[in-house]
Amino acid sequence: MRRSWFRTVLFQIHLWGGLILGIYAFLIGLTGSVLVFHEELAEQIAPEPRRAETGRAASLDEIRARINAAFPDWHVFSLQPPKEPGRPWTSYLLRAGKGRLIFADSQGNVTGERNLTGTWLQLVEQFHSNLLIRGGRLYNGVAGLLVAVLAVTGAVLWWPRRGEWASAFRIVRRANWKGITYDLHRVGGALTFAFAVLFCITGAYFTWPAVYRQIIGAVLPVSPRPGPTARIQAGLARRPLDALVASAQRRVPEGILLRVLMPQSATQPVRIVFRHGRPDENRKTSHIAVNPYTGEVTGADMYAEQRTGDHLVSMLSPLHTGHFGGLPVKLIWALAGLAMPALFVTGFVMWWNRVLVPRARRRTSREPVEARIEAISR
């Protein structure tokens, strides 16, 4: 009796939760599957310029100066060398809260720009991150956690009884399309349950990163958060960027330069980021802060010194996006993301057939009877 009552409550939660959150789950799953291939799609919309580089590469200061000359009203915030031969340098520019990504050759000559403003890919990205509304990231995080609860209720309702496991993952109702729809919803939800919960939990991380770190820190060891950066006494002349990189490199001799970050404030350090491992493993990084006037290292966040909790926190983003294992993982993540739209469609069809269609039939059958009763009463 208790089990029947419990399942009834869970079924109602699953049913109405699915109807209320269904459109959200449909769109967030669809856009998420598209964004798994964001880099590839951005390359198609605004491709990087490819050209053969000849001669000696210019210094970092020369590259920065040429980019600045091409965009005098913008601040050159970052410089990133090519990940592989034939690819350009990239630089992120800032101005009044806006940004732009440009490409340059090894001499600093601007060769192109990646501008996704007004494209369908930007619309998809903005919807997936903030639902295209003010405060959308908060709503997105809350809705994602509710969808995770919805997935859990579905898993409990699906859980087979003793002796039913043989048919738990099979389409068994093949007599009509309604039975097939039910089995597709049942089996599809079971097979993709882990992915649905993973996507929802890791997606909410982007809404509450500090809270996630605190929760993980309560279970696993994490490194203490660095305190506020001490302000630097501005000097008369800044040291060359190549010298600053060399100073930072001595702290990370095995690291490969990933990017140089130059703050707009003259009292903030230059931050130099080194990667460890393959070019696509950007989460494996060490961050070195260097005084731009003296070349002294003022702070270091070393990858080798990160603890278990730090590694887990750094994996939350790639686990959500599928950007950690190359094309095979991206394909799996994209297909798993499409499961949420498919589950909403099959669930909605089941509700339509079980609730709306019988209700419409009852209403239709009552109308002639009511008409005859009314005629007799006259």
XYZ file of C-alpha atoms in Angstrom, residues 65 82 89 101 104-105 115 172 182 198 209 249 280-281 327 338 352:
17
model
C 52.225 47.177 -30.548
C 49.599 29.342 -32.144
C 48.264 34.245 -32.978
C 38.858 38.246 -30.740
C 47.514 38.081 -36.241
C 50.564 36.614 -37.908
C 32.995 38.048 -34.850
C 8.680 -5.081 -25.649
C 6.001 4.214 -24.040
C 25.538 14.866 -15.133
C 30.855 28.115 -8.887
C 59.032 30.068 -17.168
C 43.330 20.427 -25.947
C 43.946 19.949 -22.202
C 35.743 13.807 -31.347
C 19.449 15.044 -27.740
C -1.765 13.461 -25.039
